[in-house]
XYZ file of N, CA and C in Angstrom:
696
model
N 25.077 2.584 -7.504
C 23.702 3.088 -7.406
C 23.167 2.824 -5.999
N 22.548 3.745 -5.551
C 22.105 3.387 -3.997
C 20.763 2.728 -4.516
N 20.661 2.292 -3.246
C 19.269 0.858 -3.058
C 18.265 1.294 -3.040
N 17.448 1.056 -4.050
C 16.024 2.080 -4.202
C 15.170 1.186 -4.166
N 14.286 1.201 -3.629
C 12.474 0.153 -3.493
C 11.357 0.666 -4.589
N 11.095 -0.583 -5.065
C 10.259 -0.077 -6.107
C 8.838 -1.519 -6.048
N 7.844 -0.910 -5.916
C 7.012 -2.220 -5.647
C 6.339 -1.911 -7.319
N 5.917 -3.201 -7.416
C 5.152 -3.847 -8.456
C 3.934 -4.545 -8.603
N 2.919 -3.694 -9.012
C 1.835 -4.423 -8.439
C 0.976 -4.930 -10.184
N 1.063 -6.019 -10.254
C 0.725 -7.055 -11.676
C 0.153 -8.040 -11.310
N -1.095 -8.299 -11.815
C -1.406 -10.009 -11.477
C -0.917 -10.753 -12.511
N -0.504 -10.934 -13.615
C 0.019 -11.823 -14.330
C 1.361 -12.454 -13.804
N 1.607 -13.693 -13.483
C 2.834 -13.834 -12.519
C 4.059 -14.206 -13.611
N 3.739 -14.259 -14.567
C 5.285 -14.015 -15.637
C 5.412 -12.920 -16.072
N 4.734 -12.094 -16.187
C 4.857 -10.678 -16.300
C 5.033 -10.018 -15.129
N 5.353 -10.374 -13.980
C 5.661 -10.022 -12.543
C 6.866 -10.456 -12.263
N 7.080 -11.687 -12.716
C 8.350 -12.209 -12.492
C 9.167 -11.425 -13.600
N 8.985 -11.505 -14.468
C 9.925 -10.461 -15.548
C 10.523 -9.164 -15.287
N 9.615 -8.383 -14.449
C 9.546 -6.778 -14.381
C 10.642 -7.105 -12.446
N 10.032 -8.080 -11.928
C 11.024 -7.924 -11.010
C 12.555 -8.419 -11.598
N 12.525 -9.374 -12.138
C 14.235 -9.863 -12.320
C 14.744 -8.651 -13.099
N 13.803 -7.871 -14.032
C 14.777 -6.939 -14.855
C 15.367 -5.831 -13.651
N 13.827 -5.455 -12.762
C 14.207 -4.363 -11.698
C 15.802 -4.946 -10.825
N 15.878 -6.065 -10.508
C 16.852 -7.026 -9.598
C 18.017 -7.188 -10.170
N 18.262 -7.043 -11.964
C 19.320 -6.784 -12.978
C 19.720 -4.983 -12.809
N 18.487 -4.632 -12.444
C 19.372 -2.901 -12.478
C 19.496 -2.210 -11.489
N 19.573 -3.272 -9.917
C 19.749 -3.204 -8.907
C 19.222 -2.571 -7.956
N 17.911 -3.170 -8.729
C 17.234 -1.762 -7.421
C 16.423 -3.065 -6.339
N 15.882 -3.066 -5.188
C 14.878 -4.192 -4.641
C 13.259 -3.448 -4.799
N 13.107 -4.948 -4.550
C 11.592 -4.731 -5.424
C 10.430 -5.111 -4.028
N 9.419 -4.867 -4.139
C 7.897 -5.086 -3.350
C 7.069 -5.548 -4.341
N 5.947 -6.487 -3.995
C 5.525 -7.291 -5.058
C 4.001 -7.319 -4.974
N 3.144 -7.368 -5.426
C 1.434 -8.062 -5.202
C 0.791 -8.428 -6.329
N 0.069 -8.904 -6.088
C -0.222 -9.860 -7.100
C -1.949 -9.531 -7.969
N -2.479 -8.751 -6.732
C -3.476 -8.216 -7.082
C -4.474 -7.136 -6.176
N -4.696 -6.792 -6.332
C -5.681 -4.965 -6.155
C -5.823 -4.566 -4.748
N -5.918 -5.741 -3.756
C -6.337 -5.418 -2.379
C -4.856 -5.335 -1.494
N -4.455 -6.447 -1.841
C -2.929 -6.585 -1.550
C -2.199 -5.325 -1.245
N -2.373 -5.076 -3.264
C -1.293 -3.962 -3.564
C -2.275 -2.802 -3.334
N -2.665 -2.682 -3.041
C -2.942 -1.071 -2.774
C -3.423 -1.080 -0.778
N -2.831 -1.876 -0.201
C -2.230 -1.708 1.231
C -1.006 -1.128 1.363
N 0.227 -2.433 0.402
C 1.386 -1.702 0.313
C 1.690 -0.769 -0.165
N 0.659 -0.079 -1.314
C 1.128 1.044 -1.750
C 0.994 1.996 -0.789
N 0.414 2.061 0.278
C -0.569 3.084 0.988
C 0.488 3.022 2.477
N 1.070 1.922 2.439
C 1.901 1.925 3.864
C 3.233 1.680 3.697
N 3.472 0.540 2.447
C 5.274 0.339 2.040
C 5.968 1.327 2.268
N 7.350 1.444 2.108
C 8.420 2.269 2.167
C 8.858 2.453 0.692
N 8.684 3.125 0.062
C 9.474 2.828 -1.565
C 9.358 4.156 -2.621
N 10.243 3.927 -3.395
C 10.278 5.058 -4.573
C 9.921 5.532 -5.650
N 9.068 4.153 -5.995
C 8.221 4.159 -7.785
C 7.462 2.856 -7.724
N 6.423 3.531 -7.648
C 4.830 2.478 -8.104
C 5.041 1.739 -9.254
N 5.210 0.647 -9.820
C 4.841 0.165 -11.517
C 3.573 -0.416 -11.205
N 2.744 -0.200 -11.680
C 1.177 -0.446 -11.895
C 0.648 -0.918 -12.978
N -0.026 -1.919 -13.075
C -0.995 -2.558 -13.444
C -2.215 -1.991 -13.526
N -3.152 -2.082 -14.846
C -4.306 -1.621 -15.141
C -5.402 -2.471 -13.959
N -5.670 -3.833 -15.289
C -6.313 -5.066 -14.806
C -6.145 -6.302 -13.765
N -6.914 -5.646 -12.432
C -6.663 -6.281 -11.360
C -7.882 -6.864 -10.733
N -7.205 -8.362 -10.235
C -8.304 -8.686 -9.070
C -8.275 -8.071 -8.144
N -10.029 -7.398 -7.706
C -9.882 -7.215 -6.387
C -9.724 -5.240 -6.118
N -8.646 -4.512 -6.481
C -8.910 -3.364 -6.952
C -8.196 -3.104 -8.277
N -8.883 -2.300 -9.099
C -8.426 -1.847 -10.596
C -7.531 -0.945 -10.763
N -6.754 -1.184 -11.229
C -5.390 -0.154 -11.265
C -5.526 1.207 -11.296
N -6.835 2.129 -11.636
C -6.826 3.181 -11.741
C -7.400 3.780 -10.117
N -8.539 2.819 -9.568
C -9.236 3.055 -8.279
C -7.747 3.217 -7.503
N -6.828 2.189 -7.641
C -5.835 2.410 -6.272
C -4.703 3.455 -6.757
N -4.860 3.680 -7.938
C -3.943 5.579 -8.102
C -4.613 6.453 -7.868
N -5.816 6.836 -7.719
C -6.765 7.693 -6.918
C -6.218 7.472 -5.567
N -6.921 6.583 -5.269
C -6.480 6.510 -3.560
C -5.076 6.486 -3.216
N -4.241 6.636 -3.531
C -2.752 6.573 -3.571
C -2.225 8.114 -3.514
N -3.119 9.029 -4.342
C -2.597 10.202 -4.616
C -3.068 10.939 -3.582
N -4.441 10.461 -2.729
C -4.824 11.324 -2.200
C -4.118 11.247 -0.472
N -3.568 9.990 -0.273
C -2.839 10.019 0.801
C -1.232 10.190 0.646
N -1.062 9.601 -0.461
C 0.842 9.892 -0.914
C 0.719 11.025 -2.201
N 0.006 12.119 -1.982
C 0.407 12.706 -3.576
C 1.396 13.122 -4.251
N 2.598 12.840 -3.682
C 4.039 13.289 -3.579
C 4.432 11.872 -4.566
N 3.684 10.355 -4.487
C 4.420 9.335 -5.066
C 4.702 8.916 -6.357
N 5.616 8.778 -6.703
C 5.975 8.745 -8.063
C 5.311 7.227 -8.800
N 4.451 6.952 -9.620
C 3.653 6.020 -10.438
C 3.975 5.819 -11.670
N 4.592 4.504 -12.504
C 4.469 4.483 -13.908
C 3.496 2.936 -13.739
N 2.216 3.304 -14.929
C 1.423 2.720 -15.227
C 1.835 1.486 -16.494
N 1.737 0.247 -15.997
C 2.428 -0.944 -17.203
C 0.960 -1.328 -17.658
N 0.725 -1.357 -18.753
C -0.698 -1.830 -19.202
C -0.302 -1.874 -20.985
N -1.340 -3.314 -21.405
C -1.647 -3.268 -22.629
C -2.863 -2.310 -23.045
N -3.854 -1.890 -22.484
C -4.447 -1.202 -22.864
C -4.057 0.789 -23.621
N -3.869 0.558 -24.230
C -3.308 1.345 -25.256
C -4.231 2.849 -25.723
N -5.800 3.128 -25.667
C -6.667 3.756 -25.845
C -6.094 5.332 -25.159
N -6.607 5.958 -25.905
C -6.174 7.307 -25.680
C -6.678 7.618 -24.181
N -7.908 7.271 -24.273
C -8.666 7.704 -23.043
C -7.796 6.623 -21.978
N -7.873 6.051 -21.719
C -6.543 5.376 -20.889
C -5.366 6.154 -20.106
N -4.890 6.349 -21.394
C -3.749 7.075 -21.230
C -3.725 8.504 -20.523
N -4.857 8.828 -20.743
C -5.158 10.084 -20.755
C -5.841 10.110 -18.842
N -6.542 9.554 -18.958
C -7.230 9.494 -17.551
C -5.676 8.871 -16.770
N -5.310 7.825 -16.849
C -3.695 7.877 -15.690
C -3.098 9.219 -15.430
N -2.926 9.853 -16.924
C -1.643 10.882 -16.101
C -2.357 11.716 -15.452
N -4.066 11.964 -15.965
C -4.700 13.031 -15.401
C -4.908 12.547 -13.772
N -5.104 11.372 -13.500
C -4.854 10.898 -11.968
C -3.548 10.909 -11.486
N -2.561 11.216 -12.151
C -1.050 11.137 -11.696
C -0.094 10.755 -11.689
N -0.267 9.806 -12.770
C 0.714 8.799 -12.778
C 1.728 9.506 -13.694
N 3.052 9.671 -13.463
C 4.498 10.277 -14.144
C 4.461 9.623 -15.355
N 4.613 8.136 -15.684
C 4.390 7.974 -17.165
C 3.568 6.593 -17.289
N 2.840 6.509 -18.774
C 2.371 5.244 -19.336
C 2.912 4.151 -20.052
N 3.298 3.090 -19.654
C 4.212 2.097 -20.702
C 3.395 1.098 -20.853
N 3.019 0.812 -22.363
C 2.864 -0.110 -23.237
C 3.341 -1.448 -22.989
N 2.499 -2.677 -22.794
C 2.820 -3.625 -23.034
C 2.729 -4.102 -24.436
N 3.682 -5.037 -24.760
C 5.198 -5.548 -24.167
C 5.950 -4.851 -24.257
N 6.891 -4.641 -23.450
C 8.066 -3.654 -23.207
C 9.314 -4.516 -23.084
N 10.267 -3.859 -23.638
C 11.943 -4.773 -23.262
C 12.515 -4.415 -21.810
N 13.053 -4.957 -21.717
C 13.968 -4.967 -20.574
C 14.720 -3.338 -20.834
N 15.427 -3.214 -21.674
C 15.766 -2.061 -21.694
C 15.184 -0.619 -21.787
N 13.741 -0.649 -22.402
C 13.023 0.144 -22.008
C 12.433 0.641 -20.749
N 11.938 -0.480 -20.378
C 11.234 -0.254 -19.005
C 12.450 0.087 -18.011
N 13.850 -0.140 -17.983
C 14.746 0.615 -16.896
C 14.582 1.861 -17.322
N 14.891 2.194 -18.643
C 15.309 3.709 -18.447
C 14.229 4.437 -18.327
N 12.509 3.957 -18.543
C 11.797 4.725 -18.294
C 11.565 5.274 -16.374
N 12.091 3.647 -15.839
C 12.065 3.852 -14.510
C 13.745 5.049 -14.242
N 14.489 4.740 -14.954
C 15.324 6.057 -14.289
C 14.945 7.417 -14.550
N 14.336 7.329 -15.767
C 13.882 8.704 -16.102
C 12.754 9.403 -15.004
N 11.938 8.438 -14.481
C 11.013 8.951 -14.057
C 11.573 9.139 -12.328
N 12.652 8.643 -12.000
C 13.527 8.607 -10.796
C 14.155 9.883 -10.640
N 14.721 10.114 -11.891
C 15.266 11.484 -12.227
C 14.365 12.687 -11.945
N 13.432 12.466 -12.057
C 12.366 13.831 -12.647
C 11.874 13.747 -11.320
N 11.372 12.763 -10.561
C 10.845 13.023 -8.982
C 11.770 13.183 -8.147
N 13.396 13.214 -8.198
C 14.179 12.607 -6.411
C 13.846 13.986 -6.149
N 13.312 15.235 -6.494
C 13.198 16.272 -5.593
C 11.872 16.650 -5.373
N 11.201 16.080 -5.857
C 9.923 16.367 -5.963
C 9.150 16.487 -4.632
N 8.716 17.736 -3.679
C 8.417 17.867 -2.419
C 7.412 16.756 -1.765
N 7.820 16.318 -1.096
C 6.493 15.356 -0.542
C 6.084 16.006 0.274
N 4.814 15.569 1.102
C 4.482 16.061 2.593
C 4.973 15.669 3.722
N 5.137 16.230 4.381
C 6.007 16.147 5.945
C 4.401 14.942 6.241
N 5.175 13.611 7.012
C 4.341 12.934 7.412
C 4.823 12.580 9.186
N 4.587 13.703 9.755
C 5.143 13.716 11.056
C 3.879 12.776 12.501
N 4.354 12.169 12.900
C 3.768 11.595 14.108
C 4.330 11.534 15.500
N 3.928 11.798 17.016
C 4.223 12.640 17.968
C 4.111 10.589 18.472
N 5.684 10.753 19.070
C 5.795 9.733 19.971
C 5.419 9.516 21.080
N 5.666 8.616 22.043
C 5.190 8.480 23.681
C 6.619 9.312 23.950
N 6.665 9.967 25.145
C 7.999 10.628 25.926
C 7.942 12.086 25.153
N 7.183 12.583 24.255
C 7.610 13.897 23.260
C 7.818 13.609 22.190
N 9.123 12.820 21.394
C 9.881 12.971 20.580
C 8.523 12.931 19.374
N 9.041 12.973 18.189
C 8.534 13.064 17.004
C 8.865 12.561 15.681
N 8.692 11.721 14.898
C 9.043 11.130 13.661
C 8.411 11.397 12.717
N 9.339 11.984 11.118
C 9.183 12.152 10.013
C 8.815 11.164 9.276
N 7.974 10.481 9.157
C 8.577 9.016 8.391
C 8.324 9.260 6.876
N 8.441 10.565 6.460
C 9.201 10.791 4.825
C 10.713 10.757 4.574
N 11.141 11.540 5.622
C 12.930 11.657 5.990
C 13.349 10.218 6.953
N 12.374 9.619 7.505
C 12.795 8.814 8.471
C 13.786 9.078 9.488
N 13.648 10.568 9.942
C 14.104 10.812 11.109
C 13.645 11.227 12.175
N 13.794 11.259 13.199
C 12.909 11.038 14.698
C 14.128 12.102 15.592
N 13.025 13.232 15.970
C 13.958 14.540 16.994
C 13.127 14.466 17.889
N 14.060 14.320 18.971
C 13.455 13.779 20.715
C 13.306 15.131 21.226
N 13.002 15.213 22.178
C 12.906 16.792 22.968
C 13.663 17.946 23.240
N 14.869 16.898 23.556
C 16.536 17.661 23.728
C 17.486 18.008 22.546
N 16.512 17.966 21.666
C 16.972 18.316 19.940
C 18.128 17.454 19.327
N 18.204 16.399 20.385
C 18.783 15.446 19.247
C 18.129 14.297 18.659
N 18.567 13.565 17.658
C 18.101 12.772 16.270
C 18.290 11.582 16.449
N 18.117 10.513 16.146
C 17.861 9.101 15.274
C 17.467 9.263 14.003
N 18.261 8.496 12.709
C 18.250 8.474 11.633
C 17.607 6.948 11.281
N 16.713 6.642 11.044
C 15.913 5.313 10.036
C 16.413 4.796 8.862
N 16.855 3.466 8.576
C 16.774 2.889 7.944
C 15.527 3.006 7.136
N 15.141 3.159 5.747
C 13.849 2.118 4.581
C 13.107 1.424 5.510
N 14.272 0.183 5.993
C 12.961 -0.633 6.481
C 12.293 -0.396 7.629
N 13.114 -0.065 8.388
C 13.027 0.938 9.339
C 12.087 1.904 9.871
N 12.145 2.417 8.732
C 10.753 3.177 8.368
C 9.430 2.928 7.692
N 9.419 1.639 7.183
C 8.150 1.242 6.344
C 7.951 0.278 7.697
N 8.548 -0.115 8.458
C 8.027 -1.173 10.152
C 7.747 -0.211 10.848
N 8.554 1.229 11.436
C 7.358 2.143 12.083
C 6.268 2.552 11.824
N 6.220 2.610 10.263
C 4.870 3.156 9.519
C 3.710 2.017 10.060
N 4.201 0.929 9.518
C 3.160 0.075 9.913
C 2.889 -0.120 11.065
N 3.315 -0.095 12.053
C 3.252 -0.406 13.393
C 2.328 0.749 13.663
N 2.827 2.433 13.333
C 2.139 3.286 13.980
C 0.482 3.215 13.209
N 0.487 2.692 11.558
C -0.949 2.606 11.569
C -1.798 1.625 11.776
N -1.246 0.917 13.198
C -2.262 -0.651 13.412
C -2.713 0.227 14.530
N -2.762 1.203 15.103
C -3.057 2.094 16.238
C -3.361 1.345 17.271
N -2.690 0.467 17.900
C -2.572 -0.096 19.108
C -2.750 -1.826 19.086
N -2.922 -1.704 17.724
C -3.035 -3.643 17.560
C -2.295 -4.366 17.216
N -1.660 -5.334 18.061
C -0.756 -6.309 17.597
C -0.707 -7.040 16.587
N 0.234 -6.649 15.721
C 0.724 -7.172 14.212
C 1.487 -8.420 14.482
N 1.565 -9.423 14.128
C 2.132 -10.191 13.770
C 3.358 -10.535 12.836
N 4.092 -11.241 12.830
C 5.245 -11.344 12.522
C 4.622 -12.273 10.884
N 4.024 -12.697 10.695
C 3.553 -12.894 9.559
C 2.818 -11.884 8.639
N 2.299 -10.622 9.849
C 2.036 -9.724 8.755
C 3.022 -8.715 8.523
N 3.925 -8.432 9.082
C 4.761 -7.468 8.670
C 5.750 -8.027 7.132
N 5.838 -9.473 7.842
C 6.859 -9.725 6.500
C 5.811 -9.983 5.431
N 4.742 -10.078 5.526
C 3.733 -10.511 3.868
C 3.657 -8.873 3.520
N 3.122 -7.817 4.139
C 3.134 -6.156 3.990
C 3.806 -5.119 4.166
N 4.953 -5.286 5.189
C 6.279 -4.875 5.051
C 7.410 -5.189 3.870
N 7.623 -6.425 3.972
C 8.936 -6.674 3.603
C 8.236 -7.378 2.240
N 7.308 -7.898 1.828
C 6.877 -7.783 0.553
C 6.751 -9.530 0.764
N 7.245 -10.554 1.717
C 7.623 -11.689 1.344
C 6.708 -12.535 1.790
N 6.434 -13.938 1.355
C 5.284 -14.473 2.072
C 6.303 -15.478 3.188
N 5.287 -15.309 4.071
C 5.681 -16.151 5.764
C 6.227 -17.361 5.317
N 5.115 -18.041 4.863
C 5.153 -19.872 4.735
C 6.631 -19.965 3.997
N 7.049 -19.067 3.320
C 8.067 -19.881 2.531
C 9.515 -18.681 3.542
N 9.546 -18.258 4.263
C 10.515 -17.482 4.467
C 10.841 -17.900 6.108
N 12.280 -18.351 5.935
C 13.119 -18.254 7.256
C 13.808 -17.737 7.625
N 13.471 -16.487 8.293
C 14.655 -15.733 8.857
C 14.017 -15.010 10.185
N 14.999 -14.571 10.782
C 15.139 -13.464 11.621
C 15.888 -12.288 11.573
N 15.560 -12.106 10.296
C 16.098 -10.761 10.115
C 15.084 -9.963 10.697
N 13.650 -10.204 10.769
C 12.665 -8.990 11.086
C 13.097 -8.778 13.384
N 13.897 -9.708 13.766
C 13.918 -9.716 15.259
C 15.112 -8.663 15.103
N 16.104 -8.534 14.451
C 17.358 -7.333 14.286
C 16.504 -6.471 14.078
N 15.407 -6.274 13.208
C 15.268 -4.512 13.008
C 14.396 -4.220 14.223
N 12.946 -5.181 14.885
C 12.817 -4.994 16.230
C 13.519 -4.285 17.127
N 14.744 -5.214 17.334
C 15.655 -4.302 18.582
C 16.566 -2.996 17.636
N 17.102 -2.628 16.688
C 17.539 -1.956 16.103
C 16.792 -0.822 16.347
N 15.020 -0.585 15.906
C 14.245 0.447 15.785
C 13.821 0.751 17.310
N 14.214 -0.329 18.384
C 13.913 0.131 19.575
C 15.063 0.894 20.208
N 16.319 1.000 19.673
C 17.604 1.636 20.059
C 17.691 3.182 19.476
N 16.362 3.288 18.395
C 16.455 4.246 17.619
C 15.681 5.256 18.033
N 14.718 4.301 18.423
C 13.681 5.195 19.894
C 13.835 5.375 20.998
N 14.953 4.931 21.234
C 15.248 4.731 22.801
C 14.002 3.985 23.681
N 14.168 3.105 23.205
C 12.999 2.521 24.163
C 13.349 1.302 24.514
N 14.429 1.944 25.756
C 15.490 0.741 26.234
C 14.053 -0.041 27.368
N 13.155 0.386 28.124
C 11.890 -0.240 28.683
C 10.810 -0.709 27.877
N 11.039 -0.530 26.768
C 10.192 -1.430 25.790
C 8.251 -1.178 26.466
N 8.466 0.417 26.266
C 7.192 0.655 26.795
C 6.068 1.142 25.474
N 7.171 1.722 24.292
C 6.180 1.727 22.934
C 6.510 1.028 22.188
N 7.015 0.270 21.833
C 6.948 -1.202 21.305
C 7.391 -2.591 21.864
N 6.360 -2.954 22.398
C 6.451 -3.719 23.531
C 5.951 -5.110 22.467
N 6.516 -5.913 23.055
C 6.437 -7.597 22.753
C 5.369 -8.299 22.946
N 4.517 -8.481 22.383
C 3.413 -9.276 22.662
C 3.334 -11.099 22.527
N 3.907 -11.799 23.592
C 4.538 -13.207 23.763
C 3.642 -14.129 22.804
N 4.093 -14.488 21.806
C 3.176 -15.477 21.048
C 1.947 -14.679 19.703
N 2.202 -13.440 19.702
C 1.943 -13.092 19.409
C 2.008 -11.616 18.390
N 3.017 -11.254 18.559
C 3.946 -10.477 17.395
C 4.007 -8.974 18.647
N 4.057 -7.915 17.942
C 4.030 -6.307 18.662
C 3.233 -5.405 18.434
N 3.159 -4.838 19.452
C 1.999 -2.939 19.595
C 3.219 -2.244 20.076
N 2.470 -0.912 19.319
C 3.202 0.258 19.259
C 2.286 1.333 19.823
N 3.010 1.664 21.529
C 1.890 2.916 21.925
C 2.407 3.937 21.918
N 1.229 4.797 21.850
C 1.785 6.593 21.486
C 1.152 7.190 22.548
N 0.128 6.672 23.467
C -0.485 7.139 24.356
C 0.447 7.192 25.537
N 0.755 8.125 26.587
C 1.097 8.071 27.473
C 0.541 7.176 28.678
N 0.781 6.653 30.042
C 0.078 5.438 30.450
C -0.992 6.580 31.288
């Protein structure tokens, strides 16, 4: 099975932890929040393939951030996890968009196949071209995650790849931090995470742009990176 991203946005944290280990049993990786403000950033900027949503949230309510979700990603595929059971419920999600409604409590085996089913029914489902005009000409898809320079040839994006240009291109000139990419990128919190994996995709996505002068994503010393689109 290829590697599919699927964020999860639940405040109950055993019912979060559940829905990820089952997602992590059927091999897909997961994005996580815990509650309303959080998750409906990552929904709005992550890289990923299926929303599982939560009704009852701190902060924003599960239905406010599938509105706002549809109206900038309306292409994204949503299944709604809620005990609330009421017709009108049910009824108002799909009418906001969401592909399907699942009932709490759910088994482990349910909730995969509803997520393949609903995997099934969207992988063709047209999204919108989300194109943005680089510094030098070139241009990036970041639905396809591919980037055609002037001279009509390509760079192909990685996922993450593409959910770190996304973010970068919507801080519109403000230096992000390396604590925020991995808490809103990569789904993980700072304090507990050691790595440098996020310094490989840095230089990786700068090889992809050719931006061997490090003039649109330039290093900000002590302070994480900006991404310019403006010519100087």
């Amino acid at each position: 099975m290829p590697e599919t991203t699927i964020l999860v946005i639940e405040d109950d944290p055993a019912i979060r932890r559940g829905v990820v280990d089952a997602l992590d049993y059927g091999g897909y990786r997961t994005l996580e929040a815990g509650e309303g403000i959080t998750g409906l950033d990552l929904a709005l900027k992550a890289n990923y393939r299926l929303l599982l949503l939560d009704l009852v949230l701190p902060g924003r309510d599960g239905f406010s951030i599938l509105a706002e979700l549809k109206k900038h990603r309306p292409g994204q595929a949503v299944i709604i996890l809620s005990a609330r059971g009421e017709e009108n419920n049910r009824v108002r999600g799909l009418t906001l968009g969401a592909d399907d409604y699942v009932m709490k409590p759910f088994s482990v085996r349910e909730l995969l196949a509803r997520v393949e089913a609903v995997l099934r029914r969207t992988c063709e489902r047209p999204v919108p071209t989300e194109e943005r005009t680089l510094r030098g000409g070139g241009r990036v898809d970041l639905t396809t995650g591919r980037i055609v320079f002037e001279d009509g040839t390509d760079s192909v994006l990685s996922d993450r790849e593409t959910g770190l240009l996304r973010y970068l291109l919507d801080a519109s000139g403000r230096t992000v931090s390396r604590d925020e990419i991995l808490r809103h990128v990569w789904g993980l919190d700072p304090d507990r995470t050691e790595t440098r994996t996020l310094d490989m995709h840095i230089m990786h996505l700068r090889t992809k742009l050719r931006d061997r002068s490090q003039e649109m994503l330039v290093t900000v010393r002590g302070k994480g990176w900006r991404f310019h689109t403006e010519e100087p």
